[in-house]
Short mmCIF file of C-alpha atoms and ligand atoms in Angstrom, two decimals:
data_model
loop_
_atom_site.label_atom_id
_atom_site.label_comp_id
_atom_site.label_asym_id
_atom_site.label_seq_id
_atom_site.Cartn_x
_atom_site.Cartn_y
_atom_site.Cartn_z
CA UNK A 1 47.96 -153.94 147.24
CA UNK A 2 47.65 -150.20 147.88
CA UNK A 3 50.28 -150.24 150.60
CA UNK A 4 52.69 -152.20 148.42
CA UNK A 5 52.24 -149.73 145.63
CA UNK A 6 52.91 -146.82 147.96
CA UNK A 7 55.96 -148.43 149.43
CA UNK A 8 57.52 -149.14 146.07
CA UNK A 9 56.69 -145.66 144.95
CA UNK A 10 58.60 -144.28 147.92
CA UNK A 11 61.49 -146.63 147.33
CA UNK A 12 61.66 -145.79 143.65
CA UNK A 13 61.33 -142.03 144.19
CA UNK A 14 64.80 -141.22 142.99
CA UNK A 15 65.61 -141.86 139.33
CA UNK A 16 69.28 -142.41 140.16
CA UNK A 17 70.30 -145.86 138.76
CA UNK A 18 72.27 -147.22 141.78
CA UNK A 19 69.47 -146.10 144.10
CA UNK A 20 66.88 -147.75 141.85
CA UNK A 21 68.72 -151.06 141.98
CA UNK A 22 69.19 -150.69 145.73
CA UNK A 23 65.45 -150.08 145.98
CA UNK A 24 64.81 -153.19 143.92
CA UNK A 25 67.08 -155.26 146.16
CA UNK A 26 65.31 -153.89 149.22
CA UNK A 27 61.92 -154.72 147.73
CA UNK A 28 63.09 -158.27 146.99
CA UNK A 29 64.41 -158.62 150.56
CA UNK A 30 61.13 -157.34 151.91
CA UNK A 31 59.26 -160.31 150.45
CA UNK A 32 58.42 -162.96 153.05
CA UNK A 33 60.15 -166.33 152.99
CA UNK A 34 58.17 -169.39 151.86
CA UNK A 35 57.76 -170.41 155.51
CA UNK A 36 56.63 -166.93 156.61
CA UNK A 37 54.14 -166.78 153.78
CA UNK A 38 52.88 -170.28 154.61
CA UNK A 39 52.27 -169.34 158.24
CA UNK A 40 50.53 -166.12 157.20
CA UNK A 41 48.36 -167.99 154.72
CA UNK A 42 47.42 -170.69 157.21
CA UNK A 43 46.64 -168.14 159.91
CA UNK A 44 44.45 -166.32 157.40
CA UNK A 45 42.61 -169.50 156.44
CA UNK A 46 41.96 -170.33 160.09
CA UNK A 47 40.60 -166.78 160.63
CA UNK A 48 38.15 -167.04 157.72
CA UNK A 49 37.23 -170.66 158.52
CA UNK A 50 38.61 -172.11 155.27
CA UNK A 51 39.32 -175.87 155.32
CA UNK A 52 42.94 -176.95 155.89
CA UNK A 53 44.97 -177.76 152.79
CA UNK A 54 47.52 -180.43 151.94
CA UNK A 55 51.05 -179.14 152.59
CA UNK A 56 52.46 -179.67 149.04
CA UNK A 57 49.57 -177.75 147.47
CA UNK A 58 50.17 -174.81 149.80
CA UNK A 59 53.93 -174.76 149.17
CA UNK A 60 53.43 -175.00 145.40
CA UNK A 61 51.00 -172.08 145.41
CA UNK A 62 53.27 -169.94 147.62
CA UNK A 63 56.38 -170.64 145.58
CA UNK A 64 54.55 -169.70 142.37
CA UNK A 65 53.19 -166.52 143.97
CA UNK A 66 56.58 -165.44 145.32
CA UNK A 67 58.27 -166.19 142.02
CA UNK A 68 55.73 -164.01 140.19
CA UNK A 69 56.22 -161.22 142.75
CA UNK A 70 60.00 -161.32 142.29
CA UNK A 71 59.60 -161.11 138.52
CA UNK A 72 57.30 -158.11 138.98
CA UNK A 73 59.81 -156.32 141.18
CA UNK A 74 62.65 -157.00 138.75
CA UNK A 75 60.50 -155.56 135.98
CA UNK A 76 60.28 -152.34 138.03
CA UNK A 77 56.94 -153.13 139.67
CA UNK A 78 55.85 -152.62 143.25
CA UNK A 79 56.51 -155.13 146.03
CA UNK A 80 53.14 -156.61 146.99
CA UNK A 81 52.06 -156.53 150.62
CA UNK A 82 51.79 -159.78 152.56
CA UNK A 83 47.99 -159.48 152.40
CA UNK A 84 48.17 -159.18 148.62
CA UNK A 85 50.49 -162.18 148.45
CA UNK A 86 48.08 -164.26 150.53
CA UNK A 87 45.22 -163.24 148.28
CA UNK A 88 47.20 -164.25 145.20
CA UNK A 89 48.21 -167.56 146.79
CA UNK A 90 44.53 -168.26 147.47
CA UNK A 91 43.73 -167.63 143.81
CA UNK A 92 46.62 -169.92 142.79
CA UNK A 93 45.29 -172.64 145.12
CA UNK A 94 41.79 -172.31 143.70
CA UNK A 95 43.19 -172.56 140.18
CA UNK A 96 45.29 -175.61 141.11
CA UNK A 97 42.26 -177.41 142.45
CA UNK A 98 40.24 -176.79 139.29
CA UNK A 99 40.28 -179.71 136.85
CA UNK A 100 42.32 -179.16 133.69
CA UNK A 101 39.70 -180.86 131.56
CA UNK A 102 36.49 -178.98 132.21
CA UNK A 103 33.31 -177.84 130.49
CA UNK A 104 33.36 -174.88 128.11
CA UNK A 105 30.52 -173.08 126.36
CA UNK A 106 30.74 -173.70 122.62
CA UNK A 107 29.41 -170.54 120.98
CA UNK A 108 31.17 -171.25 117.67
CA UNK A 109 28.14 -172.77 115.95
CA UNK A 110 30.29 -175.73 114.86
CA UNK A 111 28.17 -178.60 116.15
CA UNK A 112 30.69 -181.46 116.02
CA UNK A 113 33.82 -179.65 117.12
CA UNK A 114 36.72 -182.07 117.60
CA UNK A 115 38.77 -179.63 119.70
CA UNK A 116 35.79 -179.08 121.98
CA UNK A 117 35.01 -182.78 122.52
CA UNK A 118 32.67 -183.51 119.57
CA UNK A 119 29.18 -184.74 120.49
CA UNK A 120 27.61 -183.70 123.80
CA UNK A 121 25.86 -186.75 125.28
CA UNK A 122 22.15 -187.25 125.80
CA UNK A 123 20.65 -187.30 129.30
CA UNK A 124 20.02 -191.02 128.91
CA UNK A 125 23.68 -191.64 127.99
CA UNK A 126 24.92 -189.59 130.94
CA UNK A 127 22.59 -191.43 133.32
CA UNK A 128 23.61 -194.87 132.06
CA UNK A 129 27.29 -193.95 132.20
CA UNK A 130 26.97 -192.68 135.77
CA UNK A 131 25.08 -195.79 136.86
CA UNK A 132 27.80 -198.05 135.48
CA UNK A 133 30.63 -195.88 136.84
CA UNK A 134 29.30 -195.98 140.37
CA UNK A 135 29.77 -199.68 140.99
CA UNK A 136 30.14 -203.06 139.36
CA UNK A 137 28.39 -204.07 136.15
CA UNK A 138 27.78 -207.06 133.91
CA UNK A 139 30.44 -205.76 131.49
CA UNK A 140 31.71 -209.21 130.55
CA UNK A 141 29.32 -211.37 132.49
CA UNK A 142 26.29 -213.09 130.99
CA UNK A 143 23.60 -212.78 133.64
CA UNK A 144 21.36 -215.41 131.96
CA UNK A 145 24.04 -218.07 131.74
CA UNK A 146 25.99 -217.05 134.84
CA UNK A 147 29.16 -217.28 132.77
CA UNK A 148 31.71 -215.07 131.07
CA UNK A 149 30.13 -212.86 128.43
CA UNK A 150 31.28 -210.46 125.71
CA UNK A 151 31.32 -206.71 126.18
CA UNK A 152 30.25 -206.37 122.56
CA UNK A 153 26.98 -208.12 123.31
CA UNK A 154 25.64 -204.91 124.88
CA UNK A 155 25.53 -203.00 121.59
CA UNK A 156 25.38 -205.77 119.00
CA UNK A 157 21.62 -205.98 118.64
CA UNK A 158 21.12 -202.22 118.56
CA UNK A 159 23.80 -201.75 115.90
CA UNK A 160 22.30 -204.55 113.82
CA UNK A 161 18.87 -202.99 114.03
CA UNK A 162 20.11 -199.49 113.20
CA UNK A 163 22.21 -200.49 110.21
CA UNK A 164 20.71 -203.70 108.88
CA UNK A 165 24.10 -205.43 109.18
CA UNK A 166 24.46 -209.06 110.32
CA UNK A 167 26.96 -208.34 113.07
CA UNK A 168 28.77 -205.52 114.83
CA UNK A 169 31.69 -204.57 117.09
CA UNK A 170 32.67 -201.45 118.99
CA UNK A 171 36.25 -200.27 119.56
CA UNK A 172 38.03 -197.17 120.89
CA UNK A 173 37.51 -194.88 117.87
CA UNK A 174 37.14 -195.03 114.11
CA UNK A 175 40.90 -194.75 113.60
CA UNK A 176 41.26 -197.94 115.68
CA UNK A 177 38.39 -199.55 113.76
CA UNK A 178 40.15 -198.85 110.46
CA UNK A 179 43.50 -200.07 111.77
CA UNK A 180 42.24 -203.36 113.16
CA UNK A 181 40.03 -204.02 110.14
CA UNK A 182 42.93 -203.54 107.70
CA UNK A 183 45.21 -205.61 109.93
CA UNK A 184 42.68 -208.45 110.14
CA UNK A 185 41.65 -208.46 106.48
CA UNK A 186 44.76 -207.40 104.58
CA UNK A 187 48.06 -207.52 106.56
CA UNK A 188 50.91 -208.39 104.17
CA UNK A 189 48.63 -208.12 101.14
CA UNK A 190 47.26 -205.45 98.81
CA UNK A 191 44.40 -203.04 99.36
CA UNK A 192 42.95 -201.19 96.38
CA UNK A 193 41.83 -197.62 96.99
CA UNK A 194 40.99 -194.67 94.72
CA UNK A 195 43.69 -191.97 94.65
CA UNK A 196 41.10 -189.29 95.49
CA UNK A 197 40.29 -191.12 98.73
CA UNK A 198 43.79 -191.08 100.23
CA UNK A 199 42.63 -188.41 102.61
CA UNK A 200 43.85 -186.80 105.79
CA UNK A 201 41.08 -186.54 108.34
CA UNK A 202 42.93 -184.21 110.71
CA UNK A 203 44.87 -184.76 113.88
CA UNK A 204 47.44 -186.73 111.88
CA UNK A 205 45.05 -189.43 110.66
CA UNK A 206 46.11 -190.12 107.08
CA UNK A 207 44.69 -193.11 105.25
CA UNK A 208 48.07 -194.16 103.69
CA UNK A 209 49.76 -194.05 107.10
CA UNK A 210 47.09 -196.15 108.79
CA UNK A 211 47.34 -198.61 105.93
CA UNK A 212 51.14 -198.85 106.37
CA UNK A 213 50.71 -199.32 110.12
CA UNK A 214 48.33 -202.22 109.53
CA UNK A 215 50.88 -203.99 107.34
CA UNK A 216 48.67 -203.78 104.25
CA UNK A 217 50.12 -202.57 100.92
CA UNK A 218 48.47 -199.70 99.20
CA UNK A 219 47.46 -199.94 95.54
CA UNK A 220 46.17 -196.63 94.19
CA UNK A 221 43.78 -196.49 91.26
CA UNK A 222 42.30 -193.67 89.19
CA UNK A 223 43.21 -190.01 89.39
CA UNK A 224 42.50 -187.35 92.00
CA UNK A 225 39.11 -186.53 90.51
CA UNK A 226 38.08 -189.61 88.54
CA UNK A 227 38.06 -193.34 89.05
CA UNK A 228 36.16 -195.99 87.09
CA UNK A 229 35.06 -199.53 87.81
CA UNK A 230 37.53 -200.70 85.15
CA UNK A 231 40.42 -199.09 87.09
CA UNK A 232 39.57 -201.26 90.11
CA UNK A 233 39.09 -204.37 87.95
CA UNK A 234 42.49 -203.90 86.31
CA UNK A 235 44.27 -203.54 89.66
CA UNK A 236 43.02 -206.84 91.13
CA UNK A 237 45.79 -209.47 91.38
CA UNK A 238 46.23 -212.67 93.41
CA UNK A 239 47.85 -210.40 96.05
CA UNK A 240 44.70 -208.32 96.49
CA UNK A 241 43.01 -208.77 99.87
CA UNK A 242 40.47 -205.94 99.97
CA UNK A 243 38.84 -203.03 98.18
CA UNK A 244 38.67 -199.99 100.45
CA UNK A 245 36.33 -197.07 99.93
CA UNK A 246 36.89 -194.02 102.13
CA UNK A 247 34.27 -191.34 102.39
CA UNK A 248 36.08 -188.04 101.69
CA UNK A 249 34.37 -186.58 104.69
CA UNK A 250 35.97 -183.21 105.20
CA UNK A 251 36.33 -181.87 101.68
CA UNK A 252 34.52 -182.04 98.39
CA UNK A 253 35.76 -182.34 94.85
CA UNK A 254 33.39 -180.61 92.46
CA UNK A 255 33.34 -180.43 88.69
CA UNK A 256 34.74 -183.15 86.43
CA UNK A 257 34.45 -186.08 88.81
CA UNK A 258 33.49 -189.71 88.54
CA UNK A 259 33.40 -192.70 90.86
CA UNK A 260 31.54 -196.00 90.50
CA UNK A 261 28.43 -196.58 92.57
CA UNK A 262 29.19 -198.50 95.76
CA UNK A 263 26.81 -201.30 94.70
CA UNK A 264 28.72 -201.76 91.41
CA UNK A 265 32.02 -201.84 93.25
CA UNK A 266 30.82 -204.42 95.78
CA UNK A 267 29.47 -206.52 92.89
CA UNK A 268 32.93 -206.42 91.28
CA UNK A 269 34.66 -207.29 94.58
CA UNK A 270 32.35 -210.25 95.22
CA UNK A 271 32.68 -211.51 91.65
CA UNK A 272 36.44 -211.69 92.26
CA UNK A 273 36.05 -213.22 95.72
CA UNK A 274 37.14 -210.09 97.60
CA UNK A 275 35.58 -208.23 100.52
CA UNK A 276 34.83 -204.52 100.36
CA UNK A 277 35.25 -202.16 103.28
CA UNK A 278 33.67 -198.72 103.52
CA UNK A 279 35.14 -196.17 105.96
CA UNK A 280 32.19 -193.83 106.30
CA UNK A 281 33.79 -191.47 108.81
CA UNK A 282 30.80 -189.69 110.21
CA UNK A 283 28.21 -192.20 109.26
CA UNK A 284 24.75 -190.75 109.60
CA UNK A 285 22.09 -193.09 110.87
CA UNK A 286 19.15 -190.88 109.81
CA UNK A 287 18.69 -189.01 106.56
CA UNK A 288 20.28 -185.57 106.75
CA UNK A 289 17.95 -184.21 104.02
CA UNK A 290 15.16 -184.17 106.57
CA UNK A 291 17.00 -181.32 108.28
CA UNK A 292 17.55 -179.16 105.21
CA UNK A 293 21.06 -180.50 104.68
CA UNK A 294 22.65 -182.26 101.73
CA UNK A 295 22.84 -186.03 101.67
CA UNK A 296 25.39 -187.59 104.02
CA UNK A 297 25.74 -191.29 103.17
CA UNK A 298 24.00 -193.43 105.78
CA UNK A 299 25.35 -196.61 107.29
CA UNK A 300 22.33 -198.61 106.17
CA UNK A 301 22.88 -197.48 102.56
CA UNK A 302 26.41 -198.89 102.60
CA UNK A 303 25.20 -202.15 104.12
CA UNK A 304 22.43 -202.40 101.51
CA UNK A 305 24.95 -201.70 98.72
CA UNK A 306 26.68 -204.91 99.83
CA UNK A 307 29.72 -203.61 101.75
CA UNK A 308 31.17 -206.48 103.82
CA UNK A 309 32.35 -204.02 106.44
CA UNK A 310 31.38 -200.44 107.27
CA UNK A 311 33.15 -198.42 109.94
CA UNK A 312 32.22 -195.05 111.45
CA UNK A 313 32.71 -192.87 114.53
CA UNK A 314 30.52 -192.89 117.62
CA UNK A 315 30.95 -189.18 118.34
CA UNK A 316 30.24 -187.59 114.98
CA UNK A 317 26.73 -187.67 113.50
CA UNK A 318 25.78 -190.70 115.58
CA UNK A 319 25.82 -188.26 118.50
CA UNK A 320 27.39 -190.50 121.13
CA UNK A 321 30.72 -191.01 122.93
CA UNK A 322 34.12 -191.47 121.28
CA UNK A 323 34.00 -194.94 119.72
CA UNK A 324 34.64 -196.76 116.47
CA UNK A 325 31.83 -198.94 115.18
CA UNK A 326 32.33 -201.82 112.81
CA UNK A 327 29.28 -203.39 111.18
CA UNK A 328 29.19 -206.02 108.48
CA UNK A 329 28.86 -209.67 107.62
CA UNK A 330 29.16 -212.25 110.37
CA UNK A 331 32.30 -213.75 108.83
CA UNK A 332 34.10 -210.41 108.49
CA UNK A 333 33.26 -209.28 112.02
CA UNK A 334 34.38 -212.67 113.39
CA UNK A 335 37.78 -212.34 111.68
CA UNK A 336 38.30 -208.94 113.28
CA UNK A 337 37.07 -209.94 116.71
CA UNK A 338 39.67 -212.73 116.94
CA UNK A 339 42.68 -210.46 116.42
CA UNK A 340 45.02 -209.97 119.41
CA UNK A 341 45.02 -206.24 118.58
CA UNK A 342 41.37 -206.21 119.67
CA UNK A 343 42.54 -205.99 123.27
CA UNK A 344 44.59 -202.87 122.51
CA UNK A 345 41.70 -201.01 120.94
CA UNK A 346 38.89 -202.21 123.15
CA UNK A 347 36.13 -199.94 124.28
CA UNK A 348 35.83 -199.14 128.01
CA UNK A 349 32.75 -199.70 130.13
CA UNK A 350 31.77 -196.03 130.51
CA UNK A 351 31.89 -195.47 126.77
CA UNK A 352 29.97 -198.66 126.20
CA UNK A 353 27.24 -197.52 128.58
CA UNK A 354 26.94 -194.15 126.80
CA UNK A 355 27.04 -195.83 123.40
CA UNK A 356 24.28 -198.29 124.24
CA UNK A 357 22.07 -195.45 125.49
CA UNK A 358 22.78 -193.40 122.33
CA UNK A 359 21.88 -196.33 120.08
CA UNK A 360 18.69 -196.93 122.02
CA UNK A 361 17.61 -193.34 121.35
CA UNK A 362 17.22 -194.20 117.66
CA UNK A 363 14.52 -196.73 118.42
CA UNK A 364 12.29 -193.91 119.75
CA UNK A 365 10.32 -191.43 117.64
CA UNK A 366 11.88 -188.61 119.62
CA UNK A 367 15.52 -189.35 118.86
CA UNK A 368 16.10 -185.95 117.21
CA UNK A 369 15.05 -184.23 120.44
CA UNK A 370 16.96 -186.64 122.65
CA UNK A 371 20.38 -186.41 120.99
CA UNK A 372 22.05 -183.00 121.42
CA UNK A 373 23.84 -183.12 118.04
CA UNK A 374 20.54 -183.60 116.21
CA UNK A 375 18.73 -181.14 118.43
CA UNK A 376 21.31 -178.54 117.38
CA UNK A 377 21.01 -179.50 113.70
CA UNK A 378 17.22 -179.32 113.85
CA UNK A 379 17.07 -175.83 115.46
CA UNK A 380 15.51 -173.33 113.07
CA UNK A 381 17.03 -169.93 112.37
CA UNK A 382 13.88 -168.33 113.76
CA UNK A 383 14.17 -170.13 117.08
CA UNK A 384 17.86 -169.22 117.40
CA UNK A 385 17.08 -165.60 116.44
CA UNK A 386 14.54 -165.33 119.28
CA UNK A 387 17.13 -166.47 121.80
CA UNK A 388 19.86 -164.24 120.31
CA UNK A 389 17.54 -161.19 120.39
CA UNK A 390 16.70 -161.85 124.03
CA UNK A 391 20.39 -162.20 124.90
CA UNK A 392 21.32 -159.02 122.97
CA UNK A 393 18.55 -157.07 124.74
CA UNK A 394 19.80 -158.14 128.16
CA UNK A 395 23.40 -157.34 127.16
CA UNK A 396 22.40 -153.85 125.98
CA UNK A 397 20.74 -153.25 129.35
CA UNK A 398 24.06 -154.20 131.00
CA UNK A 399 25.96 -151.72 128.82
CA UNK A 400 27.29 -154.27 126.30
CA UNK A 401 26.95 -153.07 122.68
CA UNK A 402 25.43 -156.21 121.11
CA UNK A 403 23.47 -156.72 117.91
CA UNK A 404 21.95 -159.72 116.13
CA UNK A 405 23.11 -160.47 112.59
CA UNK A 406 22.44 -163.29 110.12
CA UNK A 407 25.10 -165.97 109.77
CA UNK A 408 25.77 -169.65 109.22
CA UNK A 409 26.47 -172.64 111.48
CA UNK A 410 28.32 -175.75 110.31
CA UNK A 411 27.96 -179.40 111.25
CA UNK A 412 31.74 -179.96 111.45
CA UNK A 413 33.48 -183.15 112.55
CA UNK A 414 34.33 -184.14 109.00
CA UNK A 415 30.77 -184.40 107.83
CA UNK A 416 28.81 -182.51 105.22
CA UNK A 417 31.68 -180.31 103.97
CA UNK A 418 30.51 -177.05 102.48
CA UNK A 419 27.03 -177.45 103.98
CA UNK A 420 25.79 -174.74 106.31
CA UNK A 421 22.72 -174.11 108.41
CA UNK A 422 21.27 -170.58 108.53
CA UNK A 423 21.57 -169.04 111.98
CA UNK A 424 21.38 -165.77 113.92
CA UNK A 425 24.53 -164.50 115.63
CA UNK A 426 24.93 -162.27 118.63
CA UNK A 427 27.70 -159.89 117.45
CA UNK A 428 29.92 -157.68 119.65
CA UNK A 429 30.57 -154.78 119.46
CA UNK A 430 27.53 -153.67 117.48
CA UNK A 431 28.41 -151.85 114.24
CA UNK A 432 27.81 -148.13 114.54
CA UNK A 433 27.82 -148.22 118.36
CA UNK A 434 30.12 -145.87 120.25
CA UNK A 435 32.27 -148.95 121.03
CA UNK A 436 32.48 -150.17 117.43
CA UNK A 437 35.97 -148.86 116.81
CA UNK A 438 37.24 -149.09 120.38
CA UNK A 439 36.54 -152.63 121.57
CA UNK A 440 38.94 -155.08 119.96
CA UNK A 441 37.06 -158.23 118.88
CA UNK A 442 40.09 -160.52 119.27
CA UNK A 443 40.76 -159.14 122.77
CA UNK A 444 37.15 -159.74 123.70
CA UNK A 445 37.29 -163.34 122.42
CA UNK A 446 40.45 -163.85 124.52
CA UNK A 447 38.72 -162.54 127.63
CA UNK A 448 35.70 -164.80 126.97
CA UNK A 449 37.99 -167.82 126.60
CA UNK A 450 39.81 -167.05 129.86
CA UNK A 451 36.59 -166.66 131.83
CA UNK A 452 34.89 -169.29 133.98
CA UNK A 453 33.31 -171.16 132.35
CA UNK A 454 35.42 -170.49 129.27
CA UNK A 455 33.34 -169.26 126.32
CA UNK A 456 34.60 -170.11 122.84
CA UNK A 457 33.44 -167.65 120.17
CA UNK A 458 34.23 -166.87 116.55
CA UNK A 459 35.96 -163.67 115.43
CA UNK A 460 35.15 -162.26 112.02
CA UNK A 461 36.90 -159.02 111.08
CA UNK A 462 36.03 -156.52 113.82
CA UNK A 463 33.33 -158.50 115.63
CA UNK A 464 33.15 -161.36 118.11
CA UNK A 465 30.34 -163.69 117.05
CA UNK A 466 28.32 -165.97 119.32
CA UNK A 467 26.10 -168.66 117.80
CA UNK A 468 23.44 -169.98 120.18
CA UNK A 469 22.86 -173.07 118.02
CA UNK A 470 25.57 -174.85 120.00
CA UNK A 471 24.69 -173.29 123.38
CA UNK A 472 22.19 -175.27 125.46
CA UNK A 473 19.36 -173.18 126.97
CA UNK A 474 20.62 -174.10 130.45
CA UNK A 475 24.01 -172.52 129.59
CA UNK A 476 22.50 -169.18 128.57
CA UNK A 477 22.70 -167.57 132.01
CA UNK A 478 26.41 -168.42 132.36
CA UNK A 479 26.96 -167.18 128.81
CA UNK A 480 25.29 -163.86 129.62
CA UNK A 481 27.30 -163.39 132.82
CA UNK A 482 30.55 -164.37 131.07
CA UNK A 483 29.97 -161.89 128.24
CA UNK A 484 29.23 -159.05 130.66
CA UNK A 485 32.38 -159.80 132.70
CA UNK A 486 34.61 -160.09 129.60
CA UNK A 487 33.14 -156.96 128.06
CA UNK A 488 33.76 -154.92 131.21
CA UNK A 489 37.35 -156.20 131.46
CA UNK A 490 38.04 -155.25 127.84
CA UNK A 491 36.06 -151.99 127.79
CA UNK A 492 37.93 -150.75 130.89
CA UNK A 493 41.22 -151.11 129.08
CA UNK A 494 40.08 -148.87 126.24
C1 LIG B 501 36.73 -188.92 111.41
C2 LIG B 501 37.14 -189.96 110.46
C3 LIG B 501 38.01 -190.99 110.88
C4 LIG B 501 38.59 -191.03 112.26
O1 LIG B 501 37.60 -191.28 113.20
P1 LIG B 501 37.88 -191.10 114.78
O2 LIG B 501 36.64 -191.61 115.41
O3 LIG B 501 38.12 -189.64 114.97
O4 LIG B 501 39.06 -191.91 115.11
C5 LIG B 501 38.37 -191.95 109.97
N1 LIG B 501 37.90 -191.92 108.70
C6 LIG B 501 37.06 -190.95 108.25
C7 LIG B 501 36.59 -190.97 106.83
C8 LIG B 501 36.66 -189.93 109.12
O5 LIG B 501 35.83 -188.97 108.70
#
């Protein structure tokens, strides 16, 4: 590095334009060829005892390194030495061999964060998934009968027990569950839904679009904020196949609102010989009030209210892997299970293993400790504050201006909109510290995100905020080290 810098300095000593471009051309010529660089790199790796690499990986890394060096020279930079090029190629190789999809530390305090992979899995789910991944399994083989079995059999009983429904199915995700249910129950016919429930969940999932895709025709009733039982009753025709209720999971309409009770709506549907489907979205199994939150409708409540079909996600409040769960009457589930589309939306064996383990957690008293989503929800502000204070103290000792401030975590994942959990945040730089006006919070968050492991934080005005509610205790050491490294990188640029 140092030699390269010197050399370019000497070459660029004159400010004369033709000489400068001649110097640039000379610097470009001085770069090794791909083959020279490859030989130098391989010789270096032999010297340090590094394992041999596949040829294409080496060539790719060298080409990228040389290309970057050329761009640097053209921008007026120094020509790197061969040693520096080898070092950079090594870094490029290391980066190439790192998986694209990899763990990050979620310090946002948003527990069910769709962009960060939603629910972390329980130890039991991870163990069961690993066991099934390693070899063969009885995925579709009935060990009692010695004959072909159904993959759904593995979660049927647990879903029935958890929700009180007669029967159950698991598919790829809740979007798939909604699609196949509408296709099975209402293709070519009408589905009645309240106007205020024609929601967009995010990631392009819009209820009217899914309905169109399924071949069902949408019949809107009521207004954005109010819908009455009579509105539904008046919309029923011989063309009606289904009444659909969608839980407006990610927003809340407050004020002058009205909607019939689910039990009244199911009574109306059944009186007219129609099924009712409830898309619950998050679908809590336990009562959220027990954790100081508002009421999120539970799956069992919908089943008790008489819904023929209830669908919900596996990786929201259930706390498991990505999946779509359908629970309901035996006849409704049977109609869905027979559809050819079932094959296109079927759940895979690894997900099924994790899902079964997640469902089993609910049969134990200790489910709230076992499932990471609920462990995070149940954490008290006091407990988080203790951890944040300890982290801030260690950071201060390392020269990082940290302080602990009060804040709020959210459940996220389209559940409990507007509800927050009180938390304690580790905030950088501390207000009133000598760094307060000099360290840029957005720059610090960038550096944290680019670290290894990447740390995802929140930025509010002039501070980077870290919420330990979503950081597992075993991640705290990596979090500490990552903050110190990012802080030093940013503080040095001041
Ligand atoms: C999240 C959600 C969905 C989509 O579920 P995925 O599992 O993400 O496919 C559908 N409906 C509602 C009401 C939701 O909240």
